[in-house]
Amino acid sequence: MPSSLFTVSNFSSVNQVINKAYRTPFKHWDEFSWIRSKPMQQDSISGLPFSPELVPLASHQAIATDPNRWMTVLAYRLLAHLQFTTLLELNHVNPVCSALAQGKAPISLTTEQKNDALRIYCDEGGHALFVENLSKKVKETFNLDHSVIGQPQFERTLDRLILENQTRISPNLIKLFFVSISETLVTKVLKDVPSDPRVAPVVRDVINDHAVDESLHSVYFRHLFPILWHHLSPDEQEKIGQLLPQLVWAFLTPDRQYEYNLLRHLGFNKEEAKAILEEVYLPQEVAAEVKQAAKPTLKMFESSDVFSMLSIQQAFADYELL
Ligand SMILES: [Fe+2]
Ligand SMILES: [Fe+2]
C-alpha cells in the first residue's frame, strides 16, 4: 500500500497536536495479548458450537424442529464466523496495519503509533492462526463442507464499492476507512458467546481471547479515525462520507448468500430457501439491528463531525443509520 496511492490533503498543525495526545492502549500488551502470553486452545468441541440466539436462521421452524439440522446450522455459523475472521485479519486489517507501521498512512504517525500498528498486526496474525485451528476442529467434529461458506458478504461488498469508485477514490483510502470502521465495531458474537454456558468451552475461550485483543484495537482506531477524517479535503470527505454507511452495512448485515447456500446444502429447493430467508430476515428488523450494533461507531462519526455535511447526513439516513 504505497503512500502515493492515497489521495489526501496536506498535514495540518491541528492534526499534529491531536496526534501528540496519543496514549497507547498497549502498555500491558506483553502480559495480556494472546500472541505474547497465551497458549493455543487444544480442547475438542464439547457443547453447542454457537449461541442459538445469535443465529436467526436456527429459530425458523424448518430448522428448529429438526435437532440434526439445528445443530448443523449452529456449526456452520461458527465456521462462517471463523472464516470471516481469517479473511478480515489477513486480507484487510493487516495490509492496513502494515502500511501504518511503515509510515505509509496519509497522516503522520509517531513511532509509538507505528509500533502499536505492528502490535495489532501481530495480534491479527495470531487470531487468524487460532481461528484456523478451531475451524479444522469444527469441520471434523460436525463433518462440514467448507465450500458452503463462500466469499463473505463484507468482502463482496467492499470489492464492489472499490470497483464502482475506482476513478473517484483511491482503493487504499476506502480500505483504510473500512478497517477503521470494522476495528471499532465489537460484534455481538465477540460480546455474547464467551459468557454463554451452553457453548463449548473451547469456542468460548477462543472468541474471548479474540475479544480481549480487539478491545484494545478499538481504542487505537478510535483515536486514529478523527485524525484521518479531518485530514481529508471537503471533497474527499464528501466522497468517503457517502461510502461510510455502506461500509457499516457491509460489516454488520447478515450474509444471506451464505445462508442461501447452506439451506440448499441442507436439501431445501431454491424457492424454499428464499422463502425461509424472507421469513427470517424482515427488512425493518435487520435495519434496526444494524443500527443498534453500529452505535459505538456512529458515535465516533458524530464526535468526529462526519455529519456536519448535509449530503453525508442524507447518505446515513438513506441507509437507516440516522
Ligand atoms: Fe482480530
Ligand atoms: Fe483487530
Short mmCIF file of C-alpha atoms and ligand atoms in Angstrom, two decimals:
data_model
loop_
_atom_site.label_atom_id
_atom_site.label_comp_id
_atom_site.label_asym_id
_atom_site.label_seq_id
_atom_site.Cartn_x
_atom_site.Cartn_y
_atom_site.Cartn_z
CA MET A 1 0.00 0.00 0.00
CA PRO A 2 2.38 2.76 -1.16
CA SER A 3 1.63 6.22 0.23
CA SER A 4 1.40 7.73 -3.25
CA LEU A 5 -1.86 5.86 -3.81
CA PHE A 6 -3.65 7.80 -1.10
CA THR A 7 -5.43 10.95 -2.22
CA VAL A 8 -5.28 13.32 0.71
CA SER A 9 -4.84 16.94 1.62
CA ASN A 10 -1.80 18.39 3.46
CA PHE A 11 -0.99 17.78 7.11
CA SER A 12 -2.49 20.34 9.43
CA SER A 13 -0.98 21.57 12.65
CA VAL A 14 -4.25 20.63 14.41
CA ASN A 15 -3.71 17.00 13.44
CA GLN A 16 -0.17 17.12 14.74
CA VAL A 17 -1.45 18.39 18.10
CA ILE A 18 -4.20 15.72 18.31
CA ASN A 19 -1.68 13.05 17.44
CA LYS A 20 0.68 14.15 20.20
CA ALA A 21 -2.12 13.42 22.69
CA TYR A 22 -1.96 9.72 21.76
CA ARG A 23 -1.87 7.42 24.79
CA THR A 24 -1.05 3.85 23.90
CA PRO A 25 -3.63 1.23 24.84
CA PHE A 26 -0.87 -1.41 24.55
CA LYS A 27 1.02 -0.61 27.75
CA HIS A 28 0.44 -4.16 29.07
CA TRP A 29 0.45 -5.89 25.66
CA ASP A 30 3.29 -8.28 26.62
CA GLU A 31 1.29 -9.61 29.59
CA PHE A 32 -2.23 -9.69 28.16
CA SER A 33 -2.26 -10.15 24.38
CA TRP A 34 -2.91 -13.69 23.18
CA ILE A 35 0.09 -13.84 20.86
CA ARG A 36 2.52 -12.80 23.65
CA SER A 37 1.10 -14.62 26.64
CA LYS A 38 -1.33 -17.44 25.92
CA PRO A 39 -1.26 -21.00 24.58
CA MET A 40 -3.26 -22.38 21.67
CA GLN A 41 -6.61 -23.83 22.83
CA GLN A 42 -6.30 -27.59 22.34
CA ASP A 43 -9.61 -28.97 23.68
CA SER A 44 -12.16 -30.68 21.48
CA ILE A 45 -15.62 -29.18 20.94
CA SER A 46 -17.99 -30.36 23.66
CA GLY A 47 -21.19 -28.37 23.86
CA LEU A 48 -23.00 -26.14 21.38
CA PRO A 49 -20.84 -24.70 18.62
CA PHE A 50 -22.57 -21.30 18.80
CA SER A 51 -25.20 -19.34 20.75
CA PRO A 52 -28.59 -20.15 19.15
CA GLU A 53 -29.92 -16.60 19.75
CA LEU A 54 -27.17 -15.24 17.51
CA VAL A 55 -28.30 -17.43 14.61
CA PRO A 56 -31.72 -16.19 13.42
CA LEU A 57 -31.90 -18.99 10.86
CA ALA A 58 -31.77 -21.60 13.65
CA SER A 59 -35.06 -20.33 15.09
CA HIS A 60 -37.01 -20.89 11.84
CA GLN A 61 -39.48 -23.75 12.20
CA ALA A 62 -37.94 -25.68 9.30
CA ILE A 63 -34.65 -25.81 11.21
CA ALA A 64 -35.67 -25.66 14.89
CA THR A 65 -37.91 -28.75 14.64
CA ASP A 66 -35.08 -30.99 13.39
CA PRO A 67 -32.30 -31.38 16.03
CA ASN A 68 -29.70 -32.54 13.49
CA ARG A 69 -30.36 -29.66 11.13
CA TRP A 70 -30.43 -27.22 14.05
CA MET A 71 -27.02 -28.36 15.30
CA THR A 72 -25.58 -28.31 11.77
CA VAL A 73 -26.80 -24.73 11.25
CA LEU A 74 -25.10 -23.67 14.51
CA ALA A 75 -21.88 -25.42 13.49
CA TYR A 76 -21.86 -23.73 10.06
CA ARG A 77 -22.47 -20.39 11.76
CA LEU A 78 -19.34 -20.94 13.83
CA LEU A 79 -17.33 -21.91 10.74
CA ALA A 80 -18.66 -18.85 8.85
CA HIS A 81 -17.67 -16.59 11.75
CA LEU A 82 -14.18 -18.11 11.88
CA GLN A 83 -13.65 -17.82 8.12
CA PHE A 84 -14.92 -14.24 8.19
CA THR A 85 -12.30 -13.55 10.87
CA THR A 86 -9.40 -15.13 8.98
CA LEU A 87 -10.15 -13.18 5.80
CA LEU A 88 -10.76 -9.93 7.65
CA GLU A 89 -7.43 -10.19 9.50
CA LEU A 90 -5.24 -11.40 6.64
CA ASN A 91 -6.73 -9.59 3.65
CA HIS A 92 -7.88 -6.32 5.19
CA VAL A 93 -6.73 -5.38 8.70
CA ASN A 94 -3.13 -6.50 8.33
CA PRO A 95 -2.40 -4.78 4.97
CA VAL A 96 -3.63 -1.53 6.57
CA CYS A 97 -1.59 -2.13 9.77
CA SER A 98 1.46 -2.88 7.66
CA ALA A 99 1.05 0.45 5.84
CA LEU A 100 0.53 2.31 9.15
CA ALA A 101 3.57 0.64 10.71
CA GLN A 102 5.74 1.63 7.74
CA GLY A 103 4.66 5.27 7.84
CA LYS A 104 2.67 4.92 4.62
CA ALA A 105 -0.52 6.30 6.12
CA PRO A 106 -1.90 9.57 4.77
CA ILE A 107 -1.26 11.12 8.20
CA SER A 108 1.92 11.48 10.20
CA LEU A 109 2.19 8.90 13.00
CA THR A 110 4.53 8.84 15.97
CA THR A 111 6.96 5.95 16.37
CA GLU A 112 4.78 4.65 19.22
CA GLN A 113 1.69 4.68 16.97
CA LYS A 114 3.57 2.88 14.19
CA ASN A 115 4.78 0.23 16.63
CA ASP A 116 1.27 -0.17 18.01
CA ALA A 117 0.02 -0.77 14.45
CA LEU A 118 2.66 -3.50 14.31
CA ARG A 119 1.34 -4.93 17.61
CA ILE A 120 -2.14 -5.08 16.08
CA TYR A 121 -0.60 -6.78 13.03
CA CYS A 122 0.93 -9.45 15.32
CA ASP A 123 -2.39 -9.86 17.19
CA GLU A 124 -4.33 -10.33 13.94
CA GLY A 125 -1.85 -12.93 12.68
CA GLY A 126 -2.40 -14.80 15.97
CA HIS A 127 -6.17 -14.52 15.59
CA ALA A 128 -6.02 -15.99 12.09
CA LEU A 129 -3.93 -18.86 13.47
CA PHE A 130 -6.18 -19.78 16.42
CA VAL A 131 -9.27 -19.35 14.27
CA GLU A 132 -7.86 -21.72 11.62
CA ASN A 133 -7.07 -24.21 14.37
CA LEU A 134 -10.67 -24.09 15.61
CA SER A 135 -12.03 -24.19 12.03
CA LYS A 136 -10.30 -27.51 11.50
CA LYS A 137 -11.90 -28.89 14.68
CA VAL A 138 -15.42 -27.69 13.86
CA LYS A 139 -15.20 -29.12 10.33
CA GLU A 140 -14.05 -32.50 11.63
CA THR A 141 -16.48 -32.63 14.57
CA PHE A 142 -19.58 -31.76 12.54
CA ASN A 143 -18.45 -33.06 9.13
CA LEU A 144 -18.84 -29.67 7.43
CA ASP A 145 -18.21 -28.81 3.79
CA HIS A 146 -16.03 -25.70 3.58
CA SER A 147 -17.35 -24.78 0.11
CA VAL A 148 -20.76 -23.93 1.63
CA ILE A 149 -19.24 -20.82 3.23
CA GLY A 150 -18.07 -18.99 0.07
CA GLN A 151 -16.67 -15.44 -0.03
CA PRO A 152 -18.13 -13.46 2.88
CA GLN A 153 -20.63 -10.69 2.32
CA PHE A 154 -18.35 -7.91 3.62
CA GLU A 155 -15.64 -8.79 1.07
CA ARG A 156 -18.06 -8.95 -1.86
CA THR A 157 -19.48 -5.53 -0.92
CA LEU A 158 -16.06 -3.99 -0.37
CA ASP A 159 -14.82 -5.27 -3.75
CA ARG A 160 -17.91 -3.81 -5.42
CA LEU A 161 -17.55 -0.41 -3.74
CA ILE A 162 -13.87 -0.24 -4.72
CA LEU A 163 -14.71 -1.13 -8.34
CA GLU A 164 -17.60 1.34 -8.58
CA ASN A 165 -15.49 4.18 -7.20
CA GLN A 166 -12.10 3.39 -8.73
CA THR A 167 -11.95 6.57 -10.80
CA ARG A 168 -13.03 8.83 -7.90
CA ILE A 169 -11.48 7.46 -4.71
CA SER A 170 -8.22 5.65 -4.03
CA PRO A 171 -8.93 1.96 -3.25
CA ASN A 172 -6.42 2.16 -0.40
CA LEU A 173 -8.30 5.04 1.18
CA ILE A 174 -11.55 3.04 1.05
CA LYS A 175 -9.74 0.05 2.61
CA LEU A 176 -8.27 2.27 5.34
CA PHE A 177 -11.71 3.60 6.27
CA PHE A 178 -13.26 0.13 6.11
CA VAL A 179 -10.66 -1.18 8.57
CA SER A 180 -11.05 1.85 10.84
CA ILE A 181 -14.78 1.11 10.98
CA SER A 182 -14.54 -2.66 11.38
CA GLU A 183 -11.96 -2.32 14.16
CA THR A 184 -14.28 -0.09 16.16
CA LEU A 185 -17.29 -2.41 15.86
CA VAL A 186 -17.23 -5.05 18.57
CA THR A 187 -19.83 -7.50 17.32
CA LYS A 188 -22.45 -9.29 19.39
CA VAL A 189 -20.60 -12.54 18.69
CA LEU A 190 -17.47 -11.31 20.47
CA LYS A 191 -19.54 -9.85 23.29
CA ASP A 192 -22.06 -12.64 23.94
CA VAL A 193 -20.56 -16.04 23.01
CA PRO A 194 -17.81 -16.06 25.73
CA SER A 195 -20.41 -15.85 28.52
CA ASP A 196 -22.88 -18.40 27.09
CA PRO A 197 -22.56 -21.53 29.29
CA ARG A 198 -24.23 -23.74 26.64
CA VAL A 199 -21.42 -23.11 24.14
CA ALA A 200 -18.40 -25.44 24.07
CA PRO A 201 -15.64 -24.06 26.36
CA VAL A 202 -13.03 -24.15 23.57
CA VAL A 203 -15.24 -21.95 21.36
CA ARG A 204 -15.95 -19.53 24.22
CA ASP A 205 -12.25 -19.32 25.10
CA VAL A 206 -11.13 -18.68 21.51
CA ILE A 207 -13.75 -15.98 20.99
CA ASN A 208 -12.92 -14.45 24.37
CA ASP A 209 -9.18 -14.36 23.56
CA HIS A 210 -10.12 -12.54 20.37
CA ALA A 211 -12.47 -10.10 22.12
CA VAL A 212 -9.83 -9.15 24.71
CA ASP A 213 -7.33 -8.15 22.00
CA GLU A 214 -9.96 -6.38 19.89
CA SER A 215 -10.98 -4.13 22.77
CA LEU A 216 -7.52 -2.51 22.53
CA HIS A 217 -7.58 -2.31 18.72
CA SER A 218 -10.81 -0.41 19.00
CA VAL A 219 -9.15 2.21 21.24
CA TYR A 220 -6.33 2.61 18.69
CA PHE A 221 -8.64 3.15 15.71
CA ARG A 222 -10.98 5.39 17.71
CA HIS A 223 -8.04 7.72 18.17
CA LEU A 224 -6.98 7.42 14.53
CA PHE A 225 -10.37 7.95 12.87
CA PRO A 226 -10.96 11.67 13.63
CA ILE A 227 -7.39 12.48 12.60
CA LEU A 228 -7.86 10.66 9.31
CA TRP A 229 -11.23 12.31 8.75
CA HIS A 230 -10.04 15.86 9.41
CA HIS A 231 -7.08 15.25 7.18
CA LEU A 232 -9.31 14.78 4.14
CA SER A 233 -10.26 17.76 1.98
CA PRO A 234 -14.00 18.66 1.96
CA ASP A 235 -14.32 17.00 -1.45
CA GLU A 236 -12.67 13.81 -0.17
CA GLN A 237 -14.87 13.88 2.95
CA GLU A 238 -17.96 14.14 0.77
CA LYS A 239 -16.92 11.14 -1.35
CA ILE A 240 -15.81 8.93 1.56
CA GLY A 241 -18.79 10.09 3.63
CA GLN A 242 -21.16 8.63 1.04
CA LEU A 243 -19.45 5.27 1.45
CA LEU A 244 -19.28 5.13 5.26
CA PRO A 245 -22.86 3.87 5.80
CA GLN A 246 -22.33 1.22 3.12
CA LEU A 247 -19.12 0.09 4.84
CA VAL A 248 -21.02 -0.21 8.12
CA TRP A 249 -23.69 -2.32 6.44
CA ALA A 250 -21.07 -4.43 4.67
CA PHE A 251 -19.66 -5.43 8.04
CA LEU A 252 -22.87 -5.92 10.01
CA THR A 253 -25.52 -7.17 7.63
CA PRO A 254 -26.47 -10.88 7.68
CA ASP A 255 -24.74 -12.87 4.96
CA ARG A 256 -27.80 -14.07 3.06
CA GLN A 257 -25.82 -15.55 0.19
CA TYR A 258 -24.02 -17.90 2.57
CA GLU A 259 -27.29 -18.79 4.35
CA TYR A 260 -28.96 -19.48 1.00
CA ASN A 261 -26.05 -21.80 0.11
CA LEU A 262 -26.43 -23.51 3.48
CA LEU A 263 -30.17 -24.06 3.06
CA ARG A 264 -29.60 -25.53 -0.41
CA HIS A 265 -26.88 -27.76 1.08
CA LEU A 266 -29.38 -28.93 3.71
CA GLY A 267 -31.76 -30.07 0.97
CA PHE A 268 -34.18 -27.17 0.56
CA ASN A 269 -35.02 -26.22 -3.03
CA LYS A 270 -34.49 -22.70 -4.39
CA GLU A 271 -37.99 -21.45 -3.60
CA GLU A 272 -37.99 -22.95 -0.11
CA ALA A 273 -34.58 -21.45 0.69
CA LYS A 274 -35.64 -17.99 -0.49
CA ALA A 275 -38.93 -18.19 1.43
CA ILE A 276 -37.18 -19.22 4.67
CA LEU A 277 -34.75 -16.31 4.41
CA GLU A 278 -37.57 -13.85 3.74
CA GLU A 279 -39.35 -15.07 6.86
CA VAL A 280 -36.19 -14.94 8.97
CA TYR A 281 -34.95 -11.52 7.86
CA LEU A 282 -37.59 -8.80 7.93
CA PRO A 283 -36.01 -5.63 6.41
CA GLN A 284 -37.14 -3.33 9.26
CA GLU A 285 -35.74 -5.66 11.91
CA VAL A 286 -32.44 -6.10 10.07
CA ALA A 287 -32.06 -2.31 9.72
CA ALA A 288 -32.81 -1.79 13.44
CA GLU A 289 -30.24 -4.44 14.40
CA VAL A 290 -27.55 -2.97 12.15
CA LYS A 291 -28.18 0.48 13.64
CA GLN A 292 -28.04 -0.88 17.17
CA ALA A 293 -24.81 -2.79 16.52
CA ALA A 294 -23.25 0.26 14.85
CA LYS A 295 -23.97 2.58 17.80
CA PRO A 296 -20.38 3.00 19.08
CA THR A 297 -19.09 3.64 15.57
CA LEU A 298 -21.92 6.08 14.78
CA LYS A 299 -21.00 7.94 17.98
CA MET A 300 -17.40 8.08 16.78
CA PHE A 301 -18.60 9.57 13.46
CA GLU A 302 -20.66 12.13 15.31
CA SER A 303 -17.85 13.24 17.59
CA SER A 304 -15.58 13.47 14.51
CA ASP A 305 -18.08 15.88 12.84
CA VAL A 306 -18.78 13.45 10.00
CA PHE A 307 -22.43 14.53 9.95
CA SER A 308 -21.69 18.24 9.56
CA MET A 309 -22.11 17.86 5.78
CA LEU A 310 -25.78 17.57 4.80
CA SER A 311 -25.12 15.19 1.89
CA ILE A 312 -23.37 12.78 4.28
CA GLN A 313 -26.23 13.03 6.77
CA GLN A 314 -28.56 12.12 3.91
CA ALA A 315 -26.44 9.10 2.94
CA PHE A 316 -26.67 7.79 6.51
CA ALA A 317 -30.43 8.43 6.54
CA ASP A 318 -30.77 6.53 3.25
CA TYR A 319 -29.17 3.52 4.94
CA GLU A 320 -31.37 3.91 8.05
CA LEU A 321 -28.45 4.77 10.29
CA LEU A 322 -29.68 8.18 11.49
FE FE B 1 -8.70 -9.74 15.27
FE FE B 2 -8.37 -6.18 15.36
#
